[in-house]
Amino acid sequence: MKKLSILLIVFMVSVSLFAGNDEPAFSKESRIIDASFGFSSLSTPFAVGYEHAVTENLGINVSALFLSWGYDLGYLGDLNQTLVMPQANLNYHFKMKSSKWDIFAGAGAGLSIYSSDWSGEPRSGGLFVTGVVGVRFY
């Protein structure tokens, strides 16, 4: 998993170095595909998303987060668990003096889907409401 994290960092830095232009960071023509990862005590969460501009300042974002972890339970075997969280957000992008910065905030809703290979443990999940604040540098 550590190699995957390093590979993702190298990929994202490489893409950001070659993606620069003189257009505003977010505009009505924006179509943004992104990938991200985070830090957790369980494992490394990974997410992919797509944002489509609706107006000069509003964008609709759909994304999915994936997190998988496991435990060695000795003579009982292994326990593997997975969490998948698809969601949709409406984001407002603030206009900045510098066209390289994209600062945004939004709200949305999603579905959490949990599964485990432990016998007798049911699959579960639920709806959630979320808020987001983000910054992109082009």
PDB file of C-alpha atoms in Angstrom:
ATOM      1  CA  MET A   1       0.000   0.000   0.000  1.00  0.00           C
ATOM      2  CA  LYS A   2       2.937   2.316   0.652  1.00  0.00           C
ATOM      3  CA  LYS A   3       4.158   1.864  -2.943  1.00  0.00           C
ATOM      4  CA  LEU A   4       0.690   2.709  -4.241  1.00  0.00           C
ATOM      5  CA  SER A   5       0.623   5.921  -2.178  1.00  0.00           C
ATOM      6  CA  ILE A   6       4.027   7.003  -3.490  1.00  0.00           C
ATOM      7  CA  LEU A   7       2.986   6.196  -7.066  1.00  0.00           C
ATOM      8  CA  LEU A   8      -0.187   8.281  -6.676  1.00  0.00           C
ATOM      9  CA  ILE A   9       1.758  11.258  -5.328  1.00  0.00           C
ATOM     10  CA  VAL A  10       4.217  11.118  -8.243  1.00  0.00           C
ATOM     11  CA  PHE A  11       1.336  10.845 -10.731  1.00  0.00           C
ATOM     12  CA  MET A  12      -0.601  13.801  -9.288  1.00  0.00           C
ATOM     13  CA  VAL A  13       2.487  16.038  -9.148  1.00  0.00           C
ATOM     14  CA  SER A  14       3.383  15.104 -12.747  1.00  0.00           C
ATOM     15  CA  VAL A  15      -0.100  15.890 -14.029  1.00  0.00           C
ATOM     16  CA  SER A  16      -0.221  19.216 -12.178  1.00  0.00           C
ATOM     17  CA  LEU A  17       3.137  20.294 -13.650  1.00  0.00           C
ATOM     18  CA  PHE A  18       1.925  19.840 -17.223  1.00  0.00           C
ATOM     19  CA  ALA A  19      -1.673  21.049 -16.814  1.00  0.00           C
ATOM     20  CA  GLY A  20      -1.012  24.787 -16.519  1.00  0.00           C
ATOM     21  CA  ASN A  21      -2.659  27.361 -18.783  1.00  0.00           C
ATOM     22  CA  ASP A  22      -3.716  31.022 -18.733  1.00  0.00           C
ATOM     23  CA  GLU A  23      -7.439  30.368 -18.352  1.00  0.00           C
ATOM     24  CA  PRO A  24      -9.226  30.945 -15.033  1.00  0.00           C
ATOM     25  CA  ALA A  25      -8.904  28.039 -12.620  1.00  0.00           C
ATOM     26  CA  PHE A  26     -12.675  27.428 -12.753  1.00  0.00           C
ATOM     27  CA  SER A  27     -14.991  28.600 -15.514  1.00  0.00           C
ATOM     28  CA  LYS A  28     -18.199  27.551 -17.235  1.00  0.00           C
ATOM     29  CA  GLU A  29     -16.170  25.269 -19.541  1.00  0.00           C
ATOM     30  CA  SER A  30     -14.470  23.408 -16.674  1.00  0.00           C
ATOM     31  CA  ARG A  31     -14.525  19.625 -16.622  1.00  0.00           C
ATOM     32  CA  ILE A  32     -12.302  18.332 -13.825  1.00  0.00           C
ATOM     33  CA  ILE A  33     -11.242  14.754 -13.148  1.00  0.00           C
ATOM     34  CA  ASP A  34      -9.415  14.275  -9.866  1.00  0.00           C
ATOM     35  CA  ALA A  35      -7.929  11.584  -7.721  1.00  0.00           C
ATOM     36  CA  SER A  36      -7.009  11.892  -4.078  1.00  0.00           C
ATOM     37  CA  PHE A  37      -5.876   9.873  -1.122  1.00  0.00           C
ATOM     38  CA  GLY A  38      -5.936  10.419   2.581  1.00  0.00           C
ATOM     39  CA  PHE A  39      -4.615   9.173   5.862  1.00  0.00           C
ATOM     40  CA  SER A  40      -6.404   6.862   8.263  1.00  0.00           C
ATOM     41  CA  SER A  41      -5.473   4.587  11.141  1.00  0.00           C
ATOM     42  CA  LEU A  42      -7.068   1.707   9.196  1.00  0.00           C
ATOM     43  CA  SER A  43      -5.521   2.072   5.727  1.00  0.00           C
ATOM     44  CA  THR A  44      -5.036   4.602   2.921  1.00  0.00           C
ATOM     45  CA  PRO A  45      -8.375   5.849   1.568  1.00  0.00           C
ATOM     46  CA  PHE A  46      -8.469   6.537  -2.171  1.00  0.00           C
ATOM     47  CA  ALA A  47     -11.053   8.620  -4.055  1.00  0.00           C
ATOM     48  CA  VAL A  48     -11.799   9.549  -7.654  1.00  0.00           C
ATOM     49  CA  GLY A  49     -14.160  12.259  -8.817  1.00  0.00           C
ATOM     50  CA  TYR A  50     -15.477  14.321 -11.696  1.00  0.00           C
ATOM     51  CA  GLU A  51     -16.736  17.902 -11.563  1.00  0.00           C
ATOM     52  CA  HIS A  52     -18.801  19.520 -14.303  1.00  0.00           C
ATOM     53  CA  ALA A  53     -19.281  23.304 -14.354  1.00  0.00           C
ATOM     54  CA  VAL A  54     -22.902  24.477 -14.430  1.00  0.00           C
ATOM     55  CA  THR A  55     -22.205  28.234 -14.287  1.00  0.00           C
ATOM     56  CA  GLU A  56     -19.111  30.411 -13.850  1.00  0.00           C
ATOM     57  CA  ASN A  57     -19.117  29.659 -10.108  1.00  0.00           C
ATOM     58  CA  LEU A  58     -21.142  26.434  -9.610  1.00  0.00           C
ATOM     59  CA  GLY A  59     -20.055  22.885 -10.287  1.00  0.00           C
ATOM     60  CA  ILE A  60     -21.612  19.474  -9.710  1.00  0.00           C
ATOM     61  CA  ASN A  61     -19.137  16.920  -8.391  1.00  0.00           C
ATOM     62  CA  VAL A  62     -19.608  13.157  -8.225  1.00  0.00           C
ATOM     63  CA  SER A  63     -17.001  11.054  -6.481  1.00  0.00           C
ATOM     64  CA  ALA A  64     -16.401   7.727  -4.793  1.00  0.00           C
ATOM     65  CA  LEU A  65     -14.121   6.930  -1.860  1.00  0.00           C
ATOM     66  CA  PHE A  66     -12.729   3.427  -1.322  1.00  0.00           C
ATOM     67  CA  LEU A  67     -11.186   2.128   1.899  1.00  0.00           C
ATOM     68  CA  SER A  68     -10.210  -1.465   2.633  1.00  0.00           C
ATOM     69  CA  TRP A  69      -8.475  -2.929   5.688  1.00  0.00           C
ATOM     70  CA  GLY A  70      -7.946  -6.252   7.393  1.00  0.00           C
ATOM     71  CA  TYR A  71      -6.801  -7.965  10.557  1.00  0.00           C
ATOM     72  CA  ASP A  72      -5.003 -11.223  11.258  1.00  0.00           C
ATOM     73  CA  LEU A  73      -7.075 -12.908  13.963  1.00  0.00           C
ATOM     74  CA  GLY A  74      -4.678 -15.783  14.539  1.00  0.00           C
ATOM     75  CA  TYR A  75      -6.347 -19.204  14.599  1.00  0.00           C
ATOM     76  CA  LEU A  76      -9.705 -17.605  13.711  1.00  0.00           C
ATOM     77  CA  GLY A  77      -8.344 -16.502  10.318  1.00  0.00           C
ATOM     78  CA  ASP A  78      -8.314 -13.114   8.644  1.00  0.00           C
ATOM     79  CA  LEU A  79     -10.932 -10.378   8.815  1.00  0.00           C
ATOM     80  CA  ASN A  80     -11.221  -8.141   5.750  1.00  0.00           C
ATOM     81  CA  GLN A  81     -13.486  -5.097   5.632  1.00  0.00           C
ATOM     82  CA  THR A  82     -14.368  -2.625   2.886  1.00  0.00           C
ATOM     83  CA  LEU A  83     -16.057   0.769   2.833  1.00  0.00           C
ATOM     84  CA  VAL A  84     -17.225   2.410  -0.407  1.00  0.00           C
ATOM     85  CA  MET A  85     -18.786   5.889  -0.329  1.00  0.00           C
ATOM     86  CA  PRO A  86     -20.243   7.330  -3.554  1.00  0.00           C
ATOM     87  CA  GLN A  87     -21.468  10.927  -3.212  1.00  0.00           C
ATOM     88  CA  ALA A  88     -22.589  14.029  -5.119  1.00  0.00           C
ATOM     89  CA  ASN A  89     -21.807  17.642  -4.175  1.00  0.00           C
ATOM     90  CA  LEU A  90     -22.779  21.086  -5.409  1.00  0.00           C
ATOM     91  CA  ASN A  91     -19.687  23.298  -5.128  1.00  0.00           C
ATOM     92  CA  TYR A  92     -19.398  27.099  -5.224  1.00  0.00           C
ATOM     93  CA  HIS A  93     -16.046  28.322  -6.625  1.00  0.00           C
ATOM     94  CA  PHE A  94     -14.830  31.695  -5.351  1.00  0.00           C
ATOM     95  CA  LYS A  95     -13.212  34.032  -7.900  1.00  0.00           C
ATOM     96  CA  MET A  96      -9.636  34.902  -6.957  1.00  0.00           C
ATOM     97  CA  LYS A  97      -7.292  37.627  -8.236  1.00  0.00           C
ATOM     98  CA  SER A  98      -4.803  34.944  -9.234  1.00  0.00           C
ATOM     99  CA  SER A  99      -6.186  32.649 -11.921  1.00  0.00           C
ATOM    100  CA  LYS A 100      -4.078  29.748 -10.631  1.00  0.00           C
ATOM    101  CA  TRP A 101      -6.048  29.270  -7.382  1.00  0.00           C
ATOM    102  CA  ASP A 102      -9.442  27.573  -7.184  1.00  0.00           C
ATOM    103  CA  ILE A 103     -10.999  27.846  -3.709  1.00  0.00           C
ATOM    104  CA  PHE A 104     -14.392  26.223  -3.299  1.00  0.00           C
ATOM    105  CA  ALA A 105     -16.970  25.107  -0.741  1.00  0.00           C
ATOM    106  CA  GLY A 106     -20.014  22.935  -1.120  1.00  0.00           C
ATOM    107  CA  ALA A 107     -22.506  20.487   0.293  1.00  0.00           C
ATOM    108  CA  GLY A 108     -23.863  17.152  -0.816  1.00  0.00           C
ATOM    109  CA  ALA A 109     -25.131  13.720   0.056  1.00  0.00           C
ATOM    110  CA  GLY A 110     -23.926  10.177  -0.377  1.00  0.00           C
ATOM    111  CA  LEU A 111     -24.262   6.538   0.514  1.00  0.00           C
ATOM    112  CA  SER A 112     -21.885   4.517   2.685  1.00  0.00           C
ATOM    113  CA  ILE A 113     -21.609   0.815   1.833  1.00  0.00           C
ATOM    114  CA  TYR A 114     -19.793  -1.389   4.360  1.00  0.00           C
ATOM    115  CA  SER A 115     -18.979  -5.057   3.902  1.00  0.00           C
ATOM    116  CA  SER A 116     -17.004  -7.658   5.819  1.00  0.00           C
ATOM    117  CA  ASP A 117     -16.006 -11.248   5.137  1.00  0.00           C
ATOM    118  CA  TRP A 118     -16.603 -12.212   8.797  1.00  0.00           C
ATOM    119  CA  SER A 119     -19.347 -14.845   8.879  1.00  0.00           C
ATOM    120  CA  GLY A 120     -22.498 -13.559  10.490  1.00  0.00           C
ATOM    121  CA  GLU A 121     -21.595  -9.882  10.184  1.00  0.00           C
ATOM    122  CA  PRO A 122     -24.210  -8.238   7.955  1.00  0.00           C
ATOM    123  CA  ARG A 123     -23.512  -5.764   5.214  1.00  0.00           C
ATOM    124  CA  SER A 124     -24.560  -2.306   6.255  1.00  0.00           C
ATOM    125  CA  GLY A 125     -24.599   1.257   5.074  1.00  0.00           C
ATOM    126  CA  GLY A 126     -26.574   4.409   5.133  1.00  0.00           C
ATOM    127  CA  LEU A 127     -27.155   7.841   3.721  1.00  0.00           C
ATOM    128  CA  PHE A 128     -25.041  10.786   4.829  1.00  0.00           C
ATOM    129  CA  VAL A 129     -24.871  14.541   4.316  1.00  0.00           C
ATOM    130  CA  THR A 130     -21.484  16.124   3.792  1.00  0.00           C
ATOM    131  CA  GLY A 131     -19.781  19.494   3.533  1.00  0.00           C
ATOM    132  CA  VAL A 132     -16.621  20.169   1.588  1.00  0.00           C
ATOM    133  CA  VAL A 133     -13.997  22.896   1.477  1.00  0.00           C
ATOM    134  CA  GLY A 134     -11.176  22.632  -1.026  1.00  0.00           C
ATOM    135  CA  VAL A 135      -8.314  24.362  -2.770  1.00  0.00           C
ATOM    136  CA  ARG A 136      -6.756  23.542  -6.120  1.00  0.00           C
ATOM    137  CA  PHE A 137      -3.626  25.132  -7.562  1.00  0.00           C
ATOM    138  CA  TYR A 138      -3.110  25.041 -11.326  1.00  0.00           C
TER     139      TYR A 138
END
